[in-house]
Coordinates of N, CA and C and ligand atoms in Angstrom, one line a residue:
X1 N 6.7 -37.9 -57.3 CA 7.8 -38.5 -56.6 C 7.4 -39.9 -56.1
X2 N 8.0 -40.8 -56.4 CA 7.8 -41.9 -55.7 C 8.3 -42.2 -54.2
X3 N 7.1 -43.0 -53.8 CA 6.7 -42.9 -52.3 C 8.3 -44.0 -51.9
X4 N 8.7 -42.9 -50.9 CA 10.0 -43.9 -50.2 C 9.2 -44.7 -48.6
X5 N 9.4 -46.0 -48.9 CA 8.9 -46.9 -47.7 C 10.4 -47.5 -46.7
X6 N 10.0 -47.7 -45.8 CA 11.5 -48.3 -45.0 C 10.4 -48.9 -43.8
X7 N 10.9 -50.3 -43.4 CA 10.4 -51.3 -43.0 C 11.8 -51.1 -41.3
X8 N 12.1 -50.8 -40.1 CA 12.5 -51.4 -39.2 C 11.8 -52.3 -38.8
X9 N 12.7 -53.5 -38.7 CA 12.1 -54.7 -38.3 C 13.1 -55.7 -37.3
X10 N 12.7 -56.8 -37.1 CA 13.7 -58.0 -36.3 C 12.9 -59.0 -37.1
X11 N 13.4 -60.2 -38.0 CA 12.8 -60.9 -38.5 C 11.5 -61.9 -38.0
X12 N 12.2 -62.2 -36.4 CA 11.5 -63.3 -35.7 C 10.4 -62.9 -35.2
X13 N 9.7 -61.0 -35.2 CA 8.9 -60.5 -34.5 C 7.8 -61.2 -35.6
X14 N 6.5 -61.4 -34.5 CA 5.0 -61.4 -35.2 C 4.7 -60.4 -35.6
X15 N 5.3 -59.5 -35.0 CA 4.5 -58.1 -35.1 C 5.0 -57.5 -36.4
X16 N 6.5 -57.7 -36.4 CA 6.8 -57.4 -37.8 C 6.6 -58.0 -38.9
X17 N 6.5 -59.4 -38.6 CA 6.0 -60.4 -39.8 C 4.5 -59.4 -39.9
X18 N 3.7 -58.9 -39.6 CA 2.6 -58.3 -39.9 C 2.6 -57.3 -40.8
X19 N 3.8 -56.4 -40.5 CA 3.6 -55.4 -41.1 C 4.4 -55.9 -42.6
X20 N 5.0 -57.1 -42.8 CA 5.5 -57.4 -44.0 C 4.8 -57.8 -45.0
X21 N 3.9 -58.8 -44.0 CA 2.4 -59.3 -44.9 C 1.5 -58.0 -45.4
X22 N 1.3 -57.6 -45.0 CA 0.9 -56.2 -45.2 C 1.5 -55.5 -46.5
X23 N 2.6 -55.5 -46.2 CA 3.3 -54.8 -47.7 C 3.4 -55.5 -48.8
X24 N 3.4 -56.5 -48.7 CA 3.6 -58.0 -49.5 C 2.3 -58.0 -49.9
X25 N 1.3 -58.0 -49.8 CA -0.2 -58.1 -50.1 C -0.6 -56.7 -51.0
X26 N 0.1 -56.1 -51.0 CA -0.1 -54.4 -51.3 C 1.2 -54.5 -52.6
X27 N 2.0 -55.3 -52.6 CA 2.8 -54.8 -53.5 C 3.7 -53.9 -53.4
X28 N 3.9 -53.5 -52.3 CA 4.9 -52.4 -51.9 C 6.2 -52.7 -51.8
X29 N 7.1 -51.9 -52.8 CA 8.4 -52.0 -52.8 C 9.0 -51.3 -51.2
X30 N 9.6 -51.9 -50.6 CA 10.2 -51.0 -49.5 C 11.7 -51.4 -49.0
X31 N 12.1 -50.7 -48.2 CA 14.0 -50.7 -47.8 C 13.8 -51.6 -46.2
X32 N 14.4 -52.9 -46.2 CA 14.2 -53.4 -45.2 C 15.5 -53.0 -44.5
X33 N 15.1 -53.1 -43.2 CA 16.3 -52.3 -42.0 C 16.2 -53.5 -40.7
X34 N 17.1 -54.6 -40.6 CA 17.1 -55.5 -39.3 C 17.6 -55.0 -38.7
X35 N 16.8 -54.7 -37.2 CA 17.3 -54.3 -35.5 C 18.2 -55.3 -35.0
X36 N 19.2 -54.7 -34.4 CA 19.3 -55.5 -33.2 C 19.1 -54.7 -31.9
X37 N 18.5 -55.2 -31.3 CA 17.4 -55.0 -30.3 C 18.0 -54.6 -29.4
X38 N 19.5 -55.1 -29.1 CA 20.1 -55.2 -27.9 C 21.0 -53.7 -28.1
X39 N 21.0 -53.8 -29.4 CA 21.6 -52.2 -30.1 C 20.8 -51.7 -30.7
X40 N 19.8 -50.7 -30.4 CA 18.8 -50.3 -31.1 C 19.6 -49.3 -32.0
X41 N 19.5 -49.0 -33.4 CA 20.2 -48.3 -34.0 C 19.4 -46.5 -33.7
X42 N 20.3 -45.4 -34.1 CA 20.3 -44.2 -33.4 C 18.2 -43.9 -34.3
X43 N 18.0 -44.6 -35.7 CA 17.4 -44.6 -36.8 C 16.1 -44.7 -36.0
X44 N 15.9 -46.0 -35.4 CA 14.5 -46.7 -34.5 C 14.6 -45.9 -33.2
X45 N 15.4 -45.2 -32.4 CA 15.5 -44.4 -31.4 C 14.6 -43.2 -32.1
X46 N 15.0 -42.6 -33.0 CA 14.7 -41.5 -33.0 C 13.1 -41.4 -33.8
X47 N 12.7 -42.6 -34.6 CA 11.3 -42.4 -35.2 C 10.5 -43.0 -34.0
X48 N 11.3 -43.9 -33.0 CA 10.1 -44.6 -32.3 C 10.7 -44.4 -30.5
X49 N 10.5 -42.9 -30.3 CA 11.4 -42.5 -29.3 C 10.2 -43.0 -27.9
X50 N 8.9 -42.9 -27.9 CA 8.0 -43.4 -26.7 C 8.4 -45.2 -26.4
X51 N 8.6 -45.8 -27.7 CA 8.3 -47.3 -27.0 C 9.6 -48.1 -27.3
X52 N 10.0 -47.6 -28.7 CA 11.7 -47.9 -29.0 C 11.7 -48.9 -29.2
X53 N 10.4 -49.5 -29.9 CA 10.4 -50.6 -30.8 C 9.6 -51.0 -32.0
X54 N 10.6 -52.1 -32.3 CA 10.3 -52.6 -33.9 C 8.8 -53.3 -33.8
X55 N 8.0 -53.2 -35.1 CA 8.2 -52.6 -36.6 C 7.8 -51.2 -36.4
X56 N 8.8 -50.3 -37.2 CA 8.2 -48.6 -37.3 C 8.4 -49.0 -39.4
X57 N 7.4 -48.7 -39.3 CA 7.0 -47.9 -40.6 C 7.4 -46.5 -41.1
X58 N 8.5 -46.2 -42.0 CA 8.9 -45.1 -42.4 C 8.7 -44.8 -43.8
X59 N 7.4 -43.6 -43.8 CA 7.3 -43.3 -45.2 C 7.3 -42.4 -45.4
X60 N 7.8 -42.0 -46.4 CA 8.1 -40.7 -47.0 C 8.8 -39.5 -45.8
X61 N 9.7 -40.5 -44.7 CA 10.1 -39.6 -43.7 C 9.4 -39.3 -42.7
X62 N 8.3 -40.4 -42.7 CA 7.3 -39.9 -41.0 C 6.8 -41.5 -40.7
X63 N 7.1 -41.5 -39.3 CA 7.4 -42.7 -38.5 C 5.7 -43.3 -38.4
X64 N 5.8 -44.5 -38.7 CA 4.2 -45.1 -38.0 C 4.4 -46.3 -37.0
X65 N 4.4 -46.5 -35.9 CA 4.2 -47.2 -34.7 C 3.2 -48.0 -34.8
X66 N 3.3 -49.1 -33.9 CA 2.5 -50.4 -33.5 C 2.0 -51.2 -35.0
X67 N 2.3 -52.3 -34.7 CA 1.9 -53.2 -36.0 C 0.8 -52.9 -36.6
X68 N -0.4 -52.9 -35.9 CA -1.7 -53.2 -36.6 C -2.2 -51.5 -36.9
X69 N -1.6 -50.5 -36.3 CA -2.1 -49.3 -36.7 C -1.1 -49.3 -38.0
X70 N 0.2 -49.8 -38.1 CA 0.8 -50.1 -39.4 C 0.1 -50.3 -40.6
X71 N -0.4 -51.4 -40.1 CA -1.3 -52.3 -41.5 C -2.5 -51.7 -41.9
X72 N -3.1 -51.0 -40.9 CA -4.2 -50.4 -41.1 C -3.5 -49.0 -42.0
X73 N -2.7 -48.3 -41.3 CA -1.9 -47.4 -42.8 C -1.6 -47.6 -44.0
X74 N -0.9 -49.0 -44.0 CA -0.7 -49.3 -44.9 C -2.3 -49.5 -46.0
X75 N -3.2 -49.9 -45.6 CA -4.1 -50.1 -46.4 C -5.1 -49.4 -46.8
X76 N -5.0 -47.6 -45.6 CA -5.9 -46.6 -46.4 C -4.9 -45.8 -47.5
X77 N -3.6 -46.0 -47.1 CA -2.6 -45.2 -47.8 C -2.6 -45.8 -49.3
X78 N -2.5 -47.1 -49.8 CA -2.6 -48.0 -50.6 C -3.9 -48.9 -50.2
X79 N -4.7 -48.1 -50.9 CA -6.4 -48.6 -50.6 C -6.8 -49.9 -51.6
X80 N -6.1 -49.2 -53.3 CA -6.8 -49.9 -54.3 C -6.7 -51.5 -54.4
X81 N -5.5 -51.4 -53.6 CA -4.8 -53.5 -53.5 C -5.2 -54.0 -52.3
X82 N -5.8 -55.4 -53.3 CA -6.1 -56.0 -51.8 C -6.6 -55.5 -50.1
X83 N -7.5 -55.1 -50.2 CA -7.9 -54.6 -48.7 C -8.0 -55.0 -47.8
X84 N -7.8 -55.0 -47.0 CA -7.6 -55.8 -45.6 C -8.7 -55.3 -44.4
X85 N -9.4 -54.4 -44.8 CA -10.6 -53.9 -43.8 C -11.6 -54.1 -44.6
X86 N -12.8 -54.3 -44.3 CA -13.8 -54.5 -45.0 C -14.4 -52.4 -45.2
X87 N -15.1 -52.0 -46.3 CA -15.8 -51.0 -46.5 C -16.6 -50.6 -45.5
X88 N -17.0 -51.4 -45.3 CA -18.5 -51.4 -44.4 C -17.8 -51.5 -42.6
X89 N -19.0 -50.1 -42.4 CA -18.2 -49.4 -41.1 C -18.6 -50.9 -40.2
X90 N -19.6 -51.1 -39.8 CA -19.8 -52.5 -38.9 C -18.9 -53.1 -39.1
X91 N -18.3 -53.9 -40.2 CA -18.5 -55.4 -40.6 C -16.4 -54.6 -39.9
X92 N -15.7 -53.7 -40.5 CA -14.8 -53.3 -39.9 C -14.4 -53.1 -38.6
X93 N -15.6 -52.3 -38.2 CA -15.5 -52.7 -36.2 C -15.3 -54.0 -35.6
X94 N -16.4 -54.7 -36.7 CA -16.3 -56.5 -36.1 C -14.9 -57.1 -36.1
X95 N -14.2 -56.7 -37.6 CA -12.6 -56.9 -37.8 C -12.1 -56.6 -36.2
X96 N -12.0 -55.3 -36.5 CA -10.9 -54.5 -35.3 C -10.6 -55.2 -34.5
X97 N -12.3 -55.2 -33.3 CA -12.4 -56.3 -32.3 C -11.3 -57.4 -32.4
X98 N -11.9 -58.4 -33.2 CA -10.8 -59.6 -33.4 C -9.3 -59.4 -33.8
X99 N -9.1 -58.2 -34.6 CA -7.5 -57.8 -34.1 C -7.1 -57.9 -33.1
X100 N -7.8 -57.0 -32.3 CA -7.7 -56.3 -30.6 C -7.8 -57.7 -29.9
X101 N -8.3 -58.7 -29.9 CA -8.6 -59.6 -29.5 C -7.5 -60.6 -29.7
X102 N -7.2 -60.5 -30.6 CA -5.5 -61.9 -31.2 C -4.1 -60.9 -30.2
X103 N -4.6 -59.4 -31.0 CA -3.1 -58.7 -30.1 C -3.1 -58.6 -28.7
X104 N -4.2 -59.0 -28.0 CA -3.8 -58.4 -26.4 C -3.9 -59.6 -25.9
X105 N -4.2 -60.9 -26.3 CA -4.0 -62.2 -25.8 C -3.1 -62.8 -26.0
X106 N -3.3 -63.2 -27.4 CA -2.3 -64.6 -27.7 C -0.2 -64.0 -28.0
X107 N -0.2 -63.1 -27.8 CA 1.6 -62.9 -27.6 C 1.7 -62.9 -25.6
X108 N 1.1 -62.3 -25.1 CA 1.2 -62.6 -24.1 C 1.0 -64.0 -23.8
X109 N 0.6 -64.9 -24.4 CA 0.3 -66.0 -23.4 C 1.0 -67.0 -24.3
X110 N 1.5 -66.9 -25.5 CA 2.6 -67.3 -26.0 C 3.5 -67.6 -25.7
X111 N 4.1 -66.3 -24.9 CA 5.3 -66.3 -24.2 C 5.2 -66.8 -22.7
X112 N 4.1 -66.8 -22.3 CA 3.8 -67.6 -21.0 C 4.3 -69.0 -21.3
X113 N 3.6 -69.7 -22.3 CA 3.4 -70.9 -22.7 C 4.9 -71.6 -23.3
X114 N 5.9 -70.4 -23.3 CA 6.8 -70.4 -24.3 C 8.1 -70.7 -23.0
X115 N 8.1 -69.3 -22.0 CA 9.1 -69.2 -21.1 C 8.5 -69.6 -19.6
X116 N 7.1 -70.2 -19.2 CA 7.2 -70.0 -18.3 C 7.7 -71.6 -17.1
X117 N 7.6 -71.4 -16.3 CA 8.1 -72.7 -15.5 C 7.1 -73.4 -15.8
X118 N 7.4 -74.7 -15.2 CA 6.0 -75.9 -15.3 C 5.2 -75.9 -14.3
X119 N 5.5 -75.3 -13.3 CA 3.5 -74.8 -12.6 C 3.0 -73.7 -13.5
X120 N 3.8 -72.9 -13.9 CA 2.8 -71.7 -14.2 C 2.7 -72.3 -15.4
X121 N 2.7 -73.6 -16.5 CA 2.5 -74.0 -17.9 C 1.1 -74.4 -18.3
X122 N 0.8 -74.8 -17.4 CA -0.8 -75.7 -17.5 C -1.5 -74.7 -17.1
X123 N -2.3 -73.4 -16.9 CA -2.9 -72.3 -16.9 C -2.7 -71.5 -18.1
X124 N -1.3 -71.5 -18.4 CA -1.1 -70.5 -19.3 C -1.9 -71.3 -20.6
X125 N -1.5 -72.9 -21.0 CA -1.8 -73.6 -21.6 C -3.7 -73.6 -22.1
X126 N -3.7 -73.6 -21.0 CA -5.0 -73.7 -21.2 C -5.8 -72.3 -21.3
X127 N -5.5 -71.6 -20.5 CA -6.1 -70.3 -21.4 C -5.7 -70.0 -23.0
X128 N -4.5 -70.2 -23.3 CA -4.4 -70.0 -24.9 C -5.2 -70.9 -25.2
X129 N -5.5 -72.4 -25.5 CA -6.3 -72.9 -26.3 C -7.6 -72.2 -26.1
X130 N -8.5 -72.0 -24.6 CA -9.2 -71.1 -24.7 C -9.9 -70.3 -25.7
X131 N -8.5 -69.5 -25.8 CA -8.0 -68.4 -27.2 C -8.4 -68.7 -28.4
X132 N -7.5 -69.6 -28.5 CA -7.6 -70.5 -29.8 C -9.2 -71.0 -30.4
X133 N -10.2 -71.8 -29.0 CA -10.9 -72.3 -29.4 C -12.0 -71.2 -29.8
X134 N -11.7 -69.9 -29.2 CA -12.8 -68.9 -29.2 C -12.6 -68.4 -30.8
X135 N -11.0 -68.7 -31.2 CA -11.0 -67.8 -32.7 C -11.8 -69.1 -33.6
X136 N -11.4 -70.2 -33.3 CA -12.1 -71.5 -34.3 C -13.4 -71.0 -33.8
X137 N -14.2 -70.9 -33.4 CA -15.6 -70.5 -33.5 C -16.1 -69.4 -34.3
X138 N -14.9 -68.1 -34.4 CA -15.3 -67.1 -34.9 C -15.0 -67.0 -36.3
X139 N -14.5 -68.3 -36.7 CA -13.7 -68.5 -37.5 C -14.8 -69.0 -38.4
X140 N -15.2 -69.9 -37.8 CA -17.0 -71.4 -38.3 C -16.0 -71.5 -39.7
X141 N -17.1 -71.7 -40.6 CA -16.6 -72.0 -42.0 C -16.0 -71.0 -42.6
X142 N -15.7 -70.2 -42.4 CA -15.2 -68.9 -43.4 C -13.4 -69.9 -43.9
X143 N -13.6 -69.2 -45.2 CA -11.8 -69.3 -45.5 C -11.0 -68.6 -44.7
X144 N -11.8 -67.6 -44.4 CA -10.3 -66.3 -43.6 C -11.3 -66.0 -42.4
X145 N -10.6 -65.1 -41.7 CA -11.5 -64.3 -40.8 C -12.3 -63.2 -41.5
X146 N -11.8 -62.8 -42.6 CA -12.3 -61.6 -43.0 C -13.6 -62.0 -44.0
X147 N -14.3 -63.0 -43.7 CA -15.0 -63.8 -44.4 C -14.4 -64.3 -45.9
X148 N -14.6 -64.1 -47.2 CA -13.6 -65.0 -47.7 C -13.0 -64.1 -48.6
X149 N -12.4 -63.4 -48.0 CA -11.2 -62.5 -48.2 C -9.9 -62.4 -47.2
X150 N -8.8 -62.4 -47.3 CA -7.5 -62.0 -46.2 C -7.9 -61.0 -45.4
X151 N -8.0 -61.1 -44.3 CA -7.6 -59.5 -44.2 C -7.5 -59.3 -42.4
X152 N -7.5 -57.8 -42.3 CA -6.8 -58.0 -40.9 C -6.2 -58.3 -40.0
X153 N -7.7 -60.1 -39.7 CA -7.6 -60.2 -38.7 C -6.7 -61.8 -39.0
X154 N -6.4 -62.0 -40.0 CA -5.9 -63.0 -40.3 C -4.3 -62.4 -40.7
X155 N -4.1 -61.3 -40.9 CA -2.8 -60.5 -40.7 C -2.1 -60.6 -39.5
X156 N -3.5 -60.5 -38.3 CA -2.9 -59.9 -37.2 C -2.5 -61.6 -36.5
X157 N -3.0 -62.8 -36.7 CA -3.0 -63.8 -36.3 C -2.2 -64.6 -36.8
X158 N -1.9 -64.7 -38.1 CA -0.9 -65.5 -38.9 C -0.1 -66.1 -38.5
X159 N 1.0 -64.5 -37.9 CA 2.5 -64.7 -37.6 C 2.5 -65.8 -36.3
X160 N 1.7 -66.5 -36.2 CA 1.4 -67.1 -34.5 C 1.6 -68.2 -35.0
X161 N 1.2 -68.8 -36.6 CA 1.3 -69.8 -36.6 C 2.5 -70.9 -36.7
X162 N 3.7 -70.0 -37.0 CA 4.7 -70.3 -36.6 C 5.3 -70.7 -35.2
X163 N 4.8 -70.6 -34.0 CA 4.7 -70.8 -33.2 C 3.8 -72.5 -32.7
X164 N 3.1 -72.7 -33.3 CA 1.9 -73.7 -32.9 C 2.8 -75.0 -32.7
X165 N 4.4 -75.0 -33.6 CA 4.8 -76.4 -33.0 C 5.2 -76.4 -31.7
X166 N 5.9 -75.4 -31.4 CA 6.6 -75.3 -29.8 C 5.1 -75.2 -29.4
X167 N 3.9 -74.4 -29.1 CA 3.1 -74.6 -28.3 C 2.8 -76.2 -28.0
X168 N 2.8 -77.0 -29.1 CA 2.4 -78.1 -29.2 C 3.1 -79.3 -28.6
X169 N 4.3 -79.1 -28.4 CA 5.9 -79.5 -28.1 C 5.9 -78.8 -26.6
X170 N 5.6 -78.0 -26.1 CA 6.0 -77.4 -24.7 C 4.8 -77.3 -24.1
X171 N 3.8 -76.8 -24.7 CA 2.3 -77.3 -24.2 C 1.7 -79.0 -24.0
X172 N 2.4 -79.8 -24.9 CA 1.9 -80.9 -24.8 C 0.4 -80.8 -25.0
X173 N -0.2 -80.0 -26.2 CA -1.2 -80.0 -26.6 C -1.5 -80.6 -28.0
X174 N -2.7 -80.9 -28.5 CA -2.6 -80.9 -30.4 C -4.0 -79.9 -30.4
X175 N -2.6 -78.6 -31.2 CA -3.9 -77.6 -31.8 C -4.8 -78.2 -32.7
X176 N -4.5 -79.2 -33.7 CA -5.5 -80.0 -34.7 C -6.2 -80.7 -34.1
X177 N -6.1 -81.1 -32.9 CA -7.2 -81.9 -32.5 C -8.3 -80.8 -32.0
X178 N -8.0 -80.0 -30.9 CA -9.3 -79.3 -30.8 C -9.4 -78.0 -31.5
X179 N -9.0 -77.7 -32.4 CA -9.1 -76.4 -33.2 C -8.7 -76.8 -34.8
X180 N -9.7 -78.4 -35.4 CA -9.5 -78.3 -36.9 C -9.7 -77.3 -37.8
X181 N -10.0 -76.2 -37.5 CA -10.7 -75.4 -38.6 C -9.2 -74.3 -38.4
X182 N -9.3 -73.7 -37.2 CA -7.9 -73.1 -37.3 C -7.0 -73.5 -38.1
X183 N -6.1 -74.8 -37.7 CA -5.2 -75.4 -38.4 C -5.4 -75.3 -39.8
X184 N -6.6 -75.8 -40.2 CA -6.6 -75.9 -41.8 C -7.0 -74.4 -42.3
X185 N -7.1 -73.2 -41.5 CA -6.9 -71.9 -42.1 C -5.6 -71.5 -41.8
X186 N -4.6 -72.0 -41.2 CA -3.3 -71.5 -41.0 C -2.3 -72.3 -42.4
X187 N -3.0 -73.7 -42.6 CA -2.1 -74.0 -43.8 C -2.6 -73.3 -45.3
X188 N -4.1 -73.1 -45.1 CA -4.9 -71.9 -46.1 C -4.2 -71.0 -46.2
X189 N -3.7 -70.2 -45.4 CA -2.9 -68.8 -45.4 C -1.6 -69.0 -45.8
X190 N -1.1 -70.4 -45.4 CA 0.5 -70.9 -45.9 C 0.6 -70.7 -47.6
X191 N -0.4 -70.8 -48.1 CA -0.2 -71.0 -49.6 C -0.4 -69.7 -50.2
X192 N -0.7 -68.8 -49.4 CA -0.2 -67.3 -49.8 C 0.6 -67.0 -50.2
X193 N 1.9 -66.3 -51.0 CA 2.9 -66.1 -50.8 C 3.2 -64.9 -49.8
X194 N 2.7 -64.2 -49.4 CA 3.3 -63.1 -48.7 C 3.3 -63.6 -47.5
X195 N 2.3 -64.5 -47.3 CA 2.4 -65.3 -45.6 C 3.8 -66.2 -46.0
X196 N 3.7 -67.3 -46.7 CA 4.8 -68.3 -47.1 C 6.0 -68.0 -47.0
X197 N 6.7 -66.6 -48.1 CA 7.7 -66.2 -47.9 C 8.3 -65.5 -46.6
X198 N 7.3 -65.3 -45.7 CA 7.4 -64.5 -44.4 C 7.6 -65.2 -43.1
X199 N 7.0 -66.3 -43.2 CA 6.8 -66.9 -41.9 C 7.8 -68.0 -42.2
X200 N 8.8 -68.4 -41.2 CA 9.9 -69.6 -40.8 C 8.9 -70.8 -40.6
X201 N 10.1 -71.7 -40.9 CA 9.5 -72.2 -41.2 C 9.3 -73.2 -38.9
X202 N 8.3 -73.7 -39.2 CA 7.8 -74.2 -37.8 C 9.0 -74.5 -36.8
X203 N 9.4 -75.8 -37.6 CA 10.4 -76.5 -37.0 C 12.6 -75.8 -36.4
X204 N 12.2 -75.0 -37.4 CA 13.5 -74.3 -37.0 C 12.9 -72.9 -36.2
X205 N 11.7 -72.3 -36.3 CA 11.7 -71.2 -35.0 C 11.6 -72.2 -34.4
X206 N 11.2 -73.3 -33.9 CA 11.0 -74.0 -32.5 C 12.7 -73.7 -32.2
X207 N 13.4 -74.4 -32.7 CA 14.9 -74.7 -32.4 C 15.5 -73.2 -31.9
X208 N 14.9 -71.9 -32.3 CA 15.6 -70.5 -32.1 C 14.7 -70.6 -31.2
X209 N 13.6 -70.7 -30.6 CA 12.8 -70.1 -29.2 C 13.7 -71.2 -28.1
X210 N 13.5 -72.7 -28.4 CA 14.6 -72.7 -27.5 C 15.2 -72.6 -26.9
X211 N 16.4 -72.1 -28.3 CA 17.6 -71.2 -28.3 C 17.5 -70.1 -27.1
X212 N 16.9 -69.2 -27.5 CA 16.3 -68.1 -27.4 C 16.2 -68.2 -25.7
X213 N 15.2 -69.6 -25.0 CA 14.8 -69.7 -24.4 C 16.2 -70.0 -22.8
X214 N 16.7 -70.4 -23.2 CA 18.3 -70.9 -22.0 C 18.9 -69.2 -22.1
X215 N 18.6 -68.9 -23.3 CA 19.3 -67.9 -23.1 C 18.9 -66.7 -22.1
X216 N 17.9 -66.5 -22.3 CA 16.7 -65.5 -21.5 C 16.5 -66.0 -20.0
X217 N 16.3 -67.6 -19.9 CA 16.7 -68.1 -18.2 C 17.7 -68.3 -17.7
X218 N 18.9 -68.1 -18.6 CA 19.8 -68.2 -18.0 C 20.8 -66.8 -17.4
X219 N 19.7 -65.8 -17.9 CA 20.3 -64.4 -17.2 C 20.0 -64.1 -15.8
Ligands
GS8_1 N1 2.5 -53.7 -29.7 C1 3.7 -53.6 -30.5 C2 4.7 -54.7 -30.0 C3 6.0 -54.6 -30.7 C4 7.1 -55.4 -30.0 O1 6.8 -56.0 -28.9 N2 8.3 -55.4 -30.5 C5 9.4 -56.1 -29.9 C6 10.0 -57.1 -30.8 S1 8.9 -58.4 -31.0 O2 8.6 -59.0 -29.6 C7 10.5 -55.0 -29.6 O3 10.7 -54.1 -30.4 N3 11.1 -55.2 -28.4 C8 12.2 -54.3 -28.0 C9 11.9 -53.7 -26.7 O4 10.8 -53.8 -26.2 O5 12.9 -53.0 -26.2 C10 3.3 -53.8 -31.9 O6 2.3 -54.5 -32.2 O7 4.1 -53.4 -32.8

């Protein structure tokens, strides 16, 4: 029987842009399902009843939560394509880390950098480049993070780069000036297609987080 996949998602999430890339890298046919968030449908209640949110992974009728434990399913479940963890138990631990490291930082301070007033901007600011500058290090010459293969941790990082003009524009920073090597692995990843087709393009998410943004301060 062929494997039934179903994708709940909200387009503009990083987190679900991950689990797309993910599928997209793998080849996987699946049933895309847009949330609205503000109406979670009865479907995302009931597979993702602890956190009651997007992306849930539905395969073959059994729910998988959080992005990156997503991708990571996705990739022992559909091992043969494109891998995204290295074999080798170390060199995967070392991945993880830097998953664990993009996910517990840089969306939190995104959104700092994104919604917060202009005292709290310049801290937030600066700890994300911080961020930033610690992944261009970890980064050195490699093509990817995953040394010179895609994989995880450039999965779990990607979806951010759509973000870098409003950081750049509301931060009043240039990611290309202190973080060349990032930059030119985020337009490296652009010529992917599973990143390409996934990720909006810069200049119009800027115009929706704006959006986005009166709308969220003005409640
Ligand atoms: N750690 C999780 C975060 C998912 C998330 O924040 N999803 C948001 C949309 S994107 O910002 C969400 O579903 N929000 C709805 C809610 O929290 O009610 C993951 O990695 O999958």
């Amino acid at each position: 029987m062929a494997d039934e996949v179903i994708l709940l998602d909200f387009w503009p999430s990083p987190f679900g842009m991950r689990a797309r890339i993910a599928l997209a890298e793998k080849g996987i046919e699946y049933e895309y399902k847009e949330e609205n968030l503000s109406d979670k449908s009865p479907l995302l209640l009931k597979m993702n009843p602890v956190k009651k949110q997007i992306p849930v992974l539905i395969h073959n009728g059994k729910p998988v939560c959080e992005s990156l434990i997503i991708v990571r399913y996705i990739d022992e479940v559909w091992k043969c394509i494109s891998p995204l963890l290295p074999s080798d138990s170390y060199q995967r631990a070392h991945a993880m880390f830097w998953a664990d490291y993009v996910d517990k930082k840089i969306y939190s301070l995104a959104r700092q950098v994104w919604l917060s007033s202009v005292e709290e901007h310049e801290a937030a600011n600066d700890e994300l480049m911080g961020c930033f500058k610690q992944l261009e290090g970890e980064l050195g010459d490699k093509a990817y993070f995953g040394n010179d293969t895609f994989g995880i941790v450039d999965v779990a990082l990607i979806p951010f780069y759509s973000w870098f003009y409003m950081f750049e524009q509301c931060g009043n920073m240039s990611i290309e000036a202190e973080c060349p090597k990032l930059v030119a692995w985020g337009k490296r990843c652009m010529e992917k297609e599973s990143v390409s087709k996934t990720l909006p393009d810069q200049h119009k998410f800027y115009d929706l987080l704006m959006d986005l943004k009166k709308k969220i301060l003005a409640k």
